[in-house]
Amino acid sequence: MNALFEEKKNEERNIVVLGGSYSGAHAAQYLSQRIPSNYRIILIDKNSHFHHLYVLPRFHLIGGHEHKAFIPYSGIFKESNGQYNGIFLQSLVKKINSNWIEIDTEDTKGIQLPFDYLIYALGAQVPTPMNGLTTSYRGSLDWLRASQKQIQQYSKILIVGGGALGIQFAGDIKELMPEKKVTLVHSRDKLLPLYLPEMHDGVMNRMNHLGVEVILGQRIKIPYNGFPSDGNHFEVETVGGDFISCDCVLLCTGQRFNTSLIEDFNPLLVNGDSREINVKETLQMNSEDLEHMFAIGDSARTGATKTGNAGWYQAEIASKNILSLIQSRKNPVLENYKPGTPQIKITIGLSFRISQLVGIDGQPYIKEDNEGTEDLHASQMWPLYGAEERDTIN
């Protein structure tokens, strides 16, 4: 923390990255290895650890691996020679301006931190089943372990939303706890409509094999005060007037983007319908006087699917464009981001996986295999952030 407020040397300039998830963390690492010596990267996130979101549904249900979902940021800027060329700061961002942000840390409130370039990568709010996560490692770990015990008390589980999260929850619960009644309700007639039709077919086949009841083309009426969570049975009404009996509802619907900071700064930057940040093809915020401010990942209106691999590529484009602006602010050579063919990998149960990948010919194809592991290969993420499992504790 003190490094932020030490007297700057050689007119040191700040590149601030807001959000340390998949896209933000990659942008910070990419830039830290390429910036001139008079620049520094400051990566800011509210969480003490990187949250590996894609494994959390599994670890919500099964114990023994939950610590692998939380990767320390302490080594994220560490190079092979042991030197650090960036700063990670756990902080809440309270306000954004065109050349500074206001942050609250654990020790100090209302700090104004100036920047020369900014990458906004604050993504979306975590889905309802994950909203018990905290900003601390220990708090999140304790919540996951409590959730593993809580799910055992339910016998009829209704999952609302047939996206990747809902599909994974349904498959995992039914395979791990086959005695439970699991129902998946989705508002559309097809699952995963952004992908090849074979994705829908493959998911449905697997659900049928496991014994998950799938109801398509139906919406659920959500009570103003939410659904009960005391373990007693209750009826959930669909918009069509049908009723589904259950004792637990997992809401896995939609995304709410974390764009309020940008809307407070300049409401015209946020799309009125989707609440995403309007960006140019260069991923700069869509205003002529904000060429130094970028948005990537889920919160950016890029036309890409909201996946980690899409955000990863956006991080590199934004980072390259910042480097070009540093080199020549008057005549930069900027790259445009073009969304690629959507790709995804979903586990349905402990080992079965279905993926849409892109071949060397550029065409998408579907792959099914049984090569999944209980921990979803979570440990493979750790070296990407300069960490080892021994860097944390249970």
GROMACS .gro file of C-alpha atoms in nm:
model
  394
    1MET     CA    1   0.000   0.000   0.000
    2ASN     CA    2   0.279   0.243   0.089
    3ALA     CA    3   0.427   0.200  -0.260
    4LEU     CA    4   0.128   0.387  -0.401
    5PHE     CA    5   0.208   0.703  -0.209
    6GLU     CA    6   0.585   0.707  -0.215
    7GLU     CA    7   0.732   0.997  -0.407
    8LYS     CA    8   0.728   0.910  -0.774
    9LYS     CA    9   1.059   0.862  -0.948
   10ASN     CA   10   1.131   0.952  -1.309
   11GLU     CA   11   0.780   1.097  -1.346
   12GLU     CA   12   0.629   0.753  -1.296
   13ARG     CA   13   0.290   0.712  -1.461
   14ASN     CA   14   0.000   0.491  -1.359
   15ILE     CA   15  -0.193   0.239  -1.567
   16VAL     CA   16  -0.486   0.131  -1.351
   17VAL     CA   17  -0.672  -0.194  -1.414
   18LEU     CA   18  -1.004  -0.223  -1.232
   19GLY     CA   19  -1.108  -0.583  -1.174
   20GLY     CA   20  -0.877  -0.878  -1.121
   21SER     CA   21  -1.079  -1.158  -1.279
   22TYR     CA   22  -0.991  -1.334  -1.605
   23SER     CA   23  -0.971  -1.035  -1.839
   24GLY     CA   24  -0.844  -0.775  -1.594
   25ALA     CA   25  -0.574  -0.997  -1.446
   26HIS     CA   26  -0.450  -1.092  -1.792
   27ALA     CA   27  -0.438  -0.728  -1.904
   28ALA     CA   28  -0.239  -0.633  -1.595
   29GLN     CA   29   0.012  -0.914  -1.646
   30TYR     CA   30   0.044  -0.850  -2.020
   31LEU     CA   31   0.113  -0.480  -1.971
   32SER     CA   32   0.347  -0.527  -1.675
   33GLN     CA   33   0.584  -0.727  -1.895
   34ARG     CA   34   0.594  -0.465  -2.172
   35ILE     CA   35   0.551  -0.113  -2.035
   36PRO     CA   36   0.833   0.145  -2.032
   37SER     CA   37   1.025   0.181  -1.706
   38ASN     CA   38   0.849   0.505  -1.610
   39TYR     CA   39   0.508   0.333  -1.602
   40ARG     CA   40   0.362   0.106  -1.338
   41ILE     CA   41   0.058  -0.121  -1.330
   42ILE     CA   42  -0.188  -0.096  -1.042
   43LEU     CA   43  -0.438  -0.382  -1.036
   44ILE     CA   44  -0.736  -0.318  -0.809
   45ASP     CA   45  -0.995  -0.571  -0.694
   46LYS     CA   46  -1.232  -0.588  -0.399
   47ASN     CA   47  -1.131  -0.948  -0.329
   48SER     CA   48  -0.814  -1.057  -0.153
   49HIS     CA   49  -0.778  -1.354  -0.394
   50PHE     CA   50  -0.857  -1.430  -0.756
   51HIS     CA   51  -1.193  -1.611  -0.768
   52HIS     CA   52  -1.180  -1.896  -1.019
   53LEU     CA   53  -1.551  -1.867  -1.094
   54TYR     CA   54  -1.586  -2.163  -1.327
   55VAL     CA   55  -1.510  -2.417  -1.054
   56LEU     CA   56  -1.730  -2.261  -0.786
   57PRO     CA   57  -2.053  -2.447  -0.878
   58ARG     CA   58  -1.870  -2.779  -0.831
   59PHE     CA   59  -1.706  -2.671  -0.506
   60HIS     CA   60  -2.042  -2.543  -0.386
   61LEU     CA   61  -2.143  -2.911  -0.374
   62ILE     CA   62  -1.834  -3.117  -0.304
   63GLY     CA   63  -1.564  -3.073  -0.040
   64GLY     CA   64  -1.189  -3.118  -0.033
   65HIS     CA   65  -1.096  -2.883  -0.316
   66GLU     CA   66  -1.259  -2.551  -0.231
   67HIS     CA   67  -0.931  -2.376  -0.146
   68LYS     CA   68  -0.824  -2.423  -0.510
   69ALA     CA   69  -1.089  -2.171  -0.621
   70PHE     CA   70  -0.911  -1.880  -0.451
   71ILE     CA   71  -0.571  -1.794  -0.593
   72PRO     CA   72  -0.346  -1.541  -0.413
   73TYR     CA   73  -0.265  -1.226  -0.608
   74SER     CA   74   0.073  -1.201  -0.432
   75GLY     CA   75   0.267  -1.353  -0.724
   76ILE     CA   76   0.070  -1.214  -1.016
   77PHE     CA   77   0.347  -0.973  -1.125
   78LYS     CA   78   0.641  -1.194  -1.030
   79GLU     CA   79   0.882  -1.269  -1.313
   80SER     CA   80   1.128  -1.553  -1.337
   81ASN     CA   81   1.404  -1.335  -1.187
   82GLY     CA   82   1.193  -1.281  -0.876
   83GLN     CA   83   1.129  -0.913  -0.947
   84TYR     CA   84   0.787  -0.748  -0.923
   85ASN     CA   85   0.680  -0.487  -1.179
   86GLY     CA   86   0.323  -0.417  -1.071
   87ILE     CA   87   0.113  -0.353  -0.762
   88PHE     CA   88  -0.200  -0.534  -0.649
   89LEU     CA   89  -0.434  -0.339  -0.424
   90GLN     CA   90  -0.741  -0.482  -0.250
   91SER     CA   91  -0.979  -0.190  -0.251
   92LEU     CA   92  -1.331  -0.068  -0.328
   93VAL     CA   93  -1.360   0.186  -0.607
   94LYS     CA   94  -1.604   0.458  -0.507
   95LYS     CA   95  -1.580   0.701  -0.798
   96ILE     CA   96  -1.427   0.735  -1.144
   97ASN     CA   97  -1.322   1.051  -1.324
   98SER     CA   98  -1.139   1.105  -1.650
   99ASN     CA   99  -0.795   1.103  -1.487
  100TRP     CA  100  -0.839   0.970  -1.133
  101ILE     CA  101  -1.033   0.720  -0.928
  102GLU     CA  102  -1.140   0.739  -0.566
  103ILE     CA  103  -1.081   0.428  -0.358
  104ASP     CA  104  -1.144   0.299  -0.009
  105THR     CA  105  -0.893   0.062   0.141
  106GLU     CA  106  -0.913  -0.121   0.471
  107ASP     CA  107  -0.709   0.152   0.636
  108THR     CA  108  -0.788   0.472   0.445
  109LYS     CA  109  -1.102   0.618   0.289
  110GLY     CA  110  -1.145   0.858  -0.001
  111ILE     CA  111  -0.802   0.822  -0.161
  112GLN     CA  112  -0.771   0.980  -0.505
  113LEU     CA  113  -0.542   0.779  -0.731
  114PRO     CA  114  -0.443   0.944  -1.061
  115PHE     CA  115  -0.401   0.746  -1.383
  116ASP     CA  116  -0.276   0.801  -1.736
  117TYR     CA  117  -0.458   0.495  -1.870
  118LEU     CA  118  -0.741   0.288  -1.729
  119ILE     CA  119  -0.886  -0.053  -1.814
  120TYR     CA  120  -1.231  -0.119  -1.671
  121ALA     CA  121  -1.286  -0.491  -1.620
  122LEU     CA  122  -1.532  -0.513  -1.333
  123GLY     CA  123  -1.750  -0.769  -1.511
  124ALA     CA  124  -2.087  -0.873  -1.374
  125GLN     CA  125  -2.234  -0.956  -1.038
  126VAL     CA  126  -2.200  -1.318  -0.936
  127PRO     CA  127  -2.518  -1.525  -0.985
  128THR     CA  128  -2.752  -1.565  -0.689
  129PRO     CA  129  -2.626  -1.913  -0.584
  130MET     CA  130  -2.278  -1.762  -0.545
  131ASN     CA  131  -2.371  -1.440  -0.366
  132GLY     CA  132  -2.249  -1.569  -0.030
  133LEU     CA  133  -1.889  -1.523  -0.142
  134THR     CA  134  -1.701  -1.259   0.054
  135THR     CA  135  -1.403  -1.037  -0.026
  136SER     CA  136  -1.176  -1.240   0.204
  137TYR     CA  137  -1.024  -1.581   0.145
  138ARG     CA  138  -1.132  -1.722   0.480
  139GLY     CA  139  -1.486  -1.588   0.454
  140SER     CA  140  -1.538  -1.735   0.107
  141LEU     CA  141  -1.389  -2.068   0.210
  142ASP     CA  142  -1.615  -2.092   0.515
  143TRP     CA  143  -1.921  -2.003   0.307
  144LEU     CA  144  -1.847  -2.272   0.047
  145ARG     CA  145  -1.807  -2.535   0.317
  146ALA     CA  146  -2.134  -2.431   0.479
  147SER     CA  147  -2.306  -2.449   0.138
  148GLN     CA  148  -2.185  -2.805   0.089
  149LYS     CA  149  -2.365  -2.905   0.408
  150GLN     CA  150  -2.676  -2.700   0.335
  151ILE     CA  151  -2.746  -2.857  -0.004
  152GLN     CA  152  -2.769  -3.197   0.165
  153GLN     CA  153  -3.090  -3.103   0.347
  154TYR     CA  154  -3.291  -3.051   0.028
  155SER     CA  155  -3.471  -3.326  -0.163
  156LYS     CA  156  -3.639  -3.141  -0.452
  157ILE     CA  157  -3.415  -2.883  -0.617
  158LEU     CA  158  -3.541  -2.644  -0.884
  159ILE     CA  159  -3.279  -2.473  -1.099
  160VAL     CA  160  -3.401  -2.169  -1.292
  161GLY     CA  161  -3.194  -2.078  -1.598
  162GLY     CA  162  -3.047  -2.314  -1.856
  163GLY     CA  163  -2.721  -2.138  -1.923
  164ALA     CA  164  -2.384  -2.292  -1.845
  165LEU     CA  165  -2.419  -2.235  -1.470
  166GLY     CA  166  -2.764  -2.392  -1.445
  167ILE     CA  167  -2.663  -2.686  -1.660
  168GLN     CA  168  -2.354  -2.754  -1.450
  169PHE     CA  169  -2.545  -2.729  -1.124
  170ALA     CA  170  -2.814  -2.967  -1.249
  171GLY     CA  171  -2.568  -3.227  -1.375
  172ASP     CA  172  -2.343  -3.215  -1.070
  173ILE     CA  173  -2.624  -3.233  -0.815
  174LYS     CA  174  -2.790  -3.526  -0.987
  175GLU     CA  175  -2.471  -3.727  -1.028
  176LEU     CA  176  -2.340  -3.656  -0.679
  177MET     CA  177  -2.679  -3.696  -0.510
  178PRO     CA  178  -2.890  -3.918  -0.737
  179GLU     CA  179  -3.163  -3.958  -0.475
  180LYS     CA  180  -3.260  -3.591  -0.515
  181LYS     CA  181  -3.525  -3.470  -0.758
  182VAL     CA  182  -3.362  -3.211  -0.987
  183THR     CA  183  -3.561  -2.994  -1.226
  184LEU     CA  184  -3.411  -2.743  -1.469
  185VAL     CA  185  -3.641  -2.472  -1.611
  186HIS     CA  186  -3.534  -2.257  -1.905
  187SER     CA  187  -3.729  -1.977  -2.072
  188ARG     CA  188  -3.624  -2.062  -2.427
  189ASP     CA  189  -3.703  -2.363  -2.642
  190LYS     CA  190  -3.334  -2.448  -2.683
  191LEU     CA  191  -3.041  -2.459  -2.445
  192LEU     CA  192  -2.731  -2.257  -2.533
  193PRO     CA  193  -2.878  -2.105  -2.852
  194LEU     CA  194  -2.560  -1.910  -2.935
  195TYR     CA  195  -2.386  -2.236  -3.017
  196LEU     CA  196  -2.433  -2.516  -3.270
  197PRO     CA  197  -2.761  -2.709  -3.233
  198GLU     CA  198  -2.560  -3.015  -3.137
  199MET     CA  199  -2.475  -2.843  -2.807
  200HIS     CA  200  -2.844  -2.844  -2.711
  201ASP     CA  201  -2.880  -3.204  -2.823
  202GLY     CA  202  -2.573  -3.320  -2.632
  203VAL     CA  203  -2.677  -3.145  -2.311
  204MET     CA  204  -3.031  -3.284  -2.332
  205ASN     CA  205  -2.901  -3.637  -2.387
  206ARG     CA  206  -2.680  -3.610  -2.081
  207MET     CA  207  -2.961  -3.466  -1.869
  208ASN     CA  208  -3.188  -3.752  -1.970
  209HIS     CA  209  -2.915  -4.002  -1.887
  210LEU     CA  210  -2.871  -3.855  -1.538
  211GLY     CA  211  -3.243  -3.824  -1.473
  212VAL     CA  212  -3.271  -3.443  -1.465
  213GLU     CA  213  -3.615  -3.316  -1.565
  214VAL     CA  214  -3.577  -3.030  -1.814
  215ILE     CA  215  -3.867  -2.791  -1.878
  216LEU     CA  216  -3.816  -2.560  -2.177
  217GLY     CA  217  -4.010  -2.254  -2.286
  218GLN     CA  218  -4.129  -2.166  -1.937
  219ARG     CA  219  -4.063  -1.871  -1.708
  220ILE     CA  220  -4.083  -1.874  -1.331
  221LYS     CA  221  -4.269  -1.615  -1.124
  222ILE     CA  222  -4.016  -1.485  -0.872
  223PRO     CA  223  -4.168  -1.356  -0.546
  224TYR     CA  224  -4.073  -1.004  -0.438
  225ASN     CA  225  -3.911  -1.138  -0.120
  226GLY     CA  226  -3.751  -1.434  -0.293
  227PHE     CA  227  -3.802  -1.803  -0.234
  228PRO     CA  228  -3.800  -1.980   0.105
  229SER     CA  229  -3.475  -2.143   0.212
  230ASP     CA  230  -3.583  -2.319   0.532
  231GLY     CA  231  -3.598  -2.666   0.376
  232ASN     CA  232  -3.978  -2.692   0.376
  233HIS     CA  233  -4.158  -2.782   0.054
  234PHE     CA  234  -4.336  -2.511  -0.143
  235GLU     CA  235  -4.490  -2.454  -0.485
  236VAL     CA  236  -4.329  -2.240  -0.755
  237GLU     CA  237  -4.561  -2.098  -1.020
  238THR     CA  238  -4.467  -2.059  -1.385
  239VAL     CA  239  -4.589  -1.772  -1.600
  240GLY     CA  240  -4.798  -2.030  -1.785
  241GLY     CA  241  -4.986  -2.119  -1.468
  242ASP     CA  242  -4.819  -2.452  -1.387
  243PHE     CA  243  -4.677  -2.535  -1.044
  244ILE     CA  244  -4.352  -2.709  -0.953
  245SER     CA  245  -4.300  -2.858  -0.609
  246CYS     CA  246  -3.957  -2.810  -0.452
  247ASP     CA  247  -3.775  -2.721  -0.132
  248CYS     CA  248  -3.488  -2.527  -0.287
  249VAL     CA  249  -3.456  -2.285  -0.580
  250LEU     CA  250  -3.123  -2.197  -0.741
  251LEU     CA  251  -3.160  -1.886  -0.958
  252CYS     CA  252  -2.908  -1.901  -1.243
  253THR     CA  253  -3.064  -1.640  -1.471
  254GLY     CA  254  -2.919  -1.343  -1.653
  255GLN     CA  255  -2.628  -1.114  -1.578
  256ARG     CA  256  -2.621  -0.778  -1.404
  257PHE     CA  257  -2.320  -0.585  -1.522
  258ASN     CA  258  -2.108  -0.383  -1.280
  259THR     CA  259  -2.127  -0.056  -1.472
  260SER     CA  260  -2.276   0.186  -1.218
  261LEU     CA  261  -1.941   0.359  -1.166
  262ILE     CA  262  -1.924   0.443  -1.537
  263GLU     CA  263  -2.289   0.547  -1.545
  264ASP     CA  264  -2.226   0.789  -1.257
  265PHE     CA  265  -1.925   0.928  -1.442
  266ASN     CA  266  -2.092   0.960  -1.785
  267PRO     CA  267  -2.440   0.809  -1.836
  268LEU     CA  268  -2.400   0.822  -2.215
  269LEU     CA  269  -2.130   0.557  -2.194
  270VAL     CA  270  -2.373   0.290  -2.069
  271ASN     CA  271  -2.619   0.124  -2.305
  272GLY     CA  272  -2.972   0.196  -2.189
  273ASP     CA  273  -3.101  -0.155  -2.258
  274SER     CA  274  -2.820  -0.396  -2.177
  275ARG     CA  275  -2.636  -0.178  -1.919
  276GLU     CA  276  -2.306  -0.261  -2.087
  277ILE     CA  277  -2.036   0.000  -2.149
  278ASN     CA  278  -2.034   0.132  -2.506
  279VAL     CA  279  -1.691   0.082  -2.659
  280LYS     CA  280  -1.527   0.139  -2.995
  281GLU     CA  281  -1.381  -0.150  -3.192
  282THR     CA  282  -1.050  -0.058  -3.029
  283LEU     CA  283  -1.214  -0.121  -2.689
  284GLN     CA  284  -1.175   0.243  -2.595
  285MET     CA  285  -1.477   0.390  -2.423
  286ASN     CA  286  -1.702   0.547  -2.684
  287SER     CA  287  -1.620   0.913  -2.630
  288GLU     CA  288  -1.369   1.122  -2.824
  289ASP     CA  289  -1.208   1.264  -2.509
  290LEU     CA  290  -1.160   0.925  -2.341
  291GLU     CA  291  -0.912   0.756  -2.571
  292HIS     CA  292  -0.707   0.661  -2.264
  293MET     CA  293  -0.993   0.467  -2.100
  294PHE     CA  294  -1.081   0.112  -2.205
  295ALA     CA  295  -1.345  -0.144  -2.110
  296ILE     CA  296  -1.313  -0.521  -2.153
  297GLY     CA  297  -1.477  -0.841  -2.036
  298ASP     CA  298  -1.839  -0.896  -1.943
  299SER     CA  299  -1.919  -0.530  -1.877
  300ALA     CA  300  -1.809  -0.413  -2.225
  301ARG     CA  301  -2.052  -0.406  -2.518
  302THR     CA  302  -1.835  -0.591  -2.769
  303GLY     CA  303  -2.083  -0.834  -2.923
  304ALA     CA  304  -1.877  -1.125  -2.792
  305THR     CA  305  -2.005  -1.405  -2.570
  306LYS     CA  306  -1.951  -1.343  -2.200
  307THR     CA  307  -1.680  -1.602  -2.144
  308GLY     CA  308  -1.333  -1.599  -1.995
  309ASN     CA  309  -1.160  -1.676  -2.324
  310ALA     CA  310  -1.335  -1.383  -2.499
  311GLY     CA  311  -1.227  -1.150  -2.219
  312TRP     CA  312  -0.873  -1.287  -2.241
  313TYR     CA  313  -0.840  -1.180  -2.605
  314GLN     CA  314  -0.999  -0.843  -2.533
  315ALA     CA  315  -0.738  -0.789  -2.262
  316GLU     CA  316  -0.458  -0.833  -2.514
  317ILE     CA  317  -0.615  -0.597  -2.770
  318ALA     CA  318  -0.672  -0.324  -2.511
  319SER     CA  319  -0.319  -0.371  -2.373
  320LYS     CA  320  -0.160  -0.351  -2.718
  321ASN     CA  321  -0.353  -0.033  -2.790
  322ILE     CA  322  -0.236   0.126  -2.467
  323LEU     CA  323   0.123   0.040  -2.555
  324SER     CA  324   0.070   0.198  -2.897
  325LEU     CA  325  -0.071   0.514  -2.740
  326ILE     CA  326   0.227   0.533  -2.505
  327GLN     CA  327   0.460   0.506  -2.801
  328SER     CA  328   0.279   0.766  -3.013
  329ARG     CA  329  -0.020   0.949  -2.870
  330LYS     CA  330  -0.063   1.159  -3.185
  331ASN     CA  331  -0.038   0.881  -3.444
  332PRO     CA  332  -0.103   0.548  -3.272
  333VAL     CA  333  -0.160   0.230  -3.469
  334LEU     CA  334  -0.457   0.072  -3.294
  335GLU     CA  335  -0.599  -0.277  -3.335
  336ASN     CA  336  -0.969  -0.351  -3.362
  337TYR     CA  337  -1.130  -0.631  -3.163
  338LYS     CA  338  -1.342  -0.871  -3.366
  339PRO     CA  339  -1.546  -1.128  -3.172
  340GLY     CA  340  -1.450  -1.479  -3.272
  341THR     CA  341  -1.665  -1.786  -3.306
  342PRO     CA  342  -1.812  -1.865  -2.962
  343GLN     CA  343  -1.635  -2.139  -2.770
  344ILE     CA  344  -1.739  -2.305  -2.447
  345LYS     CA  345  -1.672  -2.611  -2.232
  346ILE     CA  346  -1.932  -2.740  -1.987
  347THR     CA  347  -1.908  -3.028  -1.743
  348ILE     CA  348  -2.231  -3.217  -1.674
  349GLY     CA  349  -2.157  -3.448  -1.385
  350LEU     CA  350  -1.812  -3.535  -1.259
  351SER     CA  351  -1.640  -3.644  -1.579
  352PHE     CA  352  -1.863  -3.581  -1.883
  353ARG     CA  353  -1.776  -3.269  -2.081
  354ILE     CA  354  -1.926  -3.113  -2.390
  355SER     CA  355  -1.747  -2.836  -2.575
  356GLN     CA  356  -1.781  -2.614  -2.877
  357LEU     CA  357  -1.433  -2.557  -3.016
  358VAL     CA  358  -1.292  -2.401  -3.331
  359GLY     CA  359  -1.088  -2.613  -3.571
  360ILE     CA  360  -0.780  -2.510  -3.766
  361ASP     CA  361  -1.014  -2.435  -4.056
  362GLY     CA  362  -1.189  -2.174  -3.842
  363GLN     CA  363  -1.512  -2.373  -3.824
  364PRO     CA  364  -1.684  -2.466  -3.496
  365TYR     CA  365  -1.735  -2.827  -3.395
  366ILE     CA  366  -1.872  -3.016  -3.096
  367LYS     CA  367  -1.660  -3.246  -2.882
  368GLU     CA  368  -1.775  -3.479  -2.606
  369ASP     CA  369  -1.543  -3.663  -2.368
  370ASN     CA  370  -1.523  -3.810  -2.020
  371GLU     CA  371  -1.193  -3.653  -1.920
  372GLY     CA  372  -1.324  -3.422  -1.648
  373THR     CA  373  -1.185  -3.446  -1.297
  374GLU     CA  374  -1.343  -3.393  -0.958
  375ASP     CA  375  -1.158  -3.062  -0.909
  376LEU     CA  376  -1.209  -2.953  -1.275
  377HIS     CA  377  -0.831  -2.921  -1.314
  378ALA     CA  378  -0.847  -2.615  -1.090
  379SER     CA  379  -0.480  -2.637  -0.995
  380GLN     CA  380  -0.377  -2.572  -1.354
  381MET     CA  381  -0.484  -2.209  -1.314
  382TRP     CA  382  -0.246  -2.135  -1.029
  383PRO     CA  383   0.082  -2.107  -1.222
  384LEU     CA  384  -0.080  -1.851  -1.454
  385TYR     CA  385  -0.094  -1.616  -1.157
  386GLY     CA  386   0.249  -1.696  -1.018
  387ALA     CA  387   0.108  -1.909  -0.737
  388GLU     CA  388   0.127  -2.261  -0.600
  389GLU     CA  389  -0.127  -2.436  -0.380
  390ARG     CA  390   0.117  -2.426  -0.092
  391ASP     CA  391   0.084  -2.047  -0.100
  392THR     CA  392  -0.250  -2.076   0.077
  393ILE     CA  393  -0.394  -2.260   0.374
  394ASN     CA  394  -0.699  -2.468   0.442
   0.00000   0.00000   0.00000
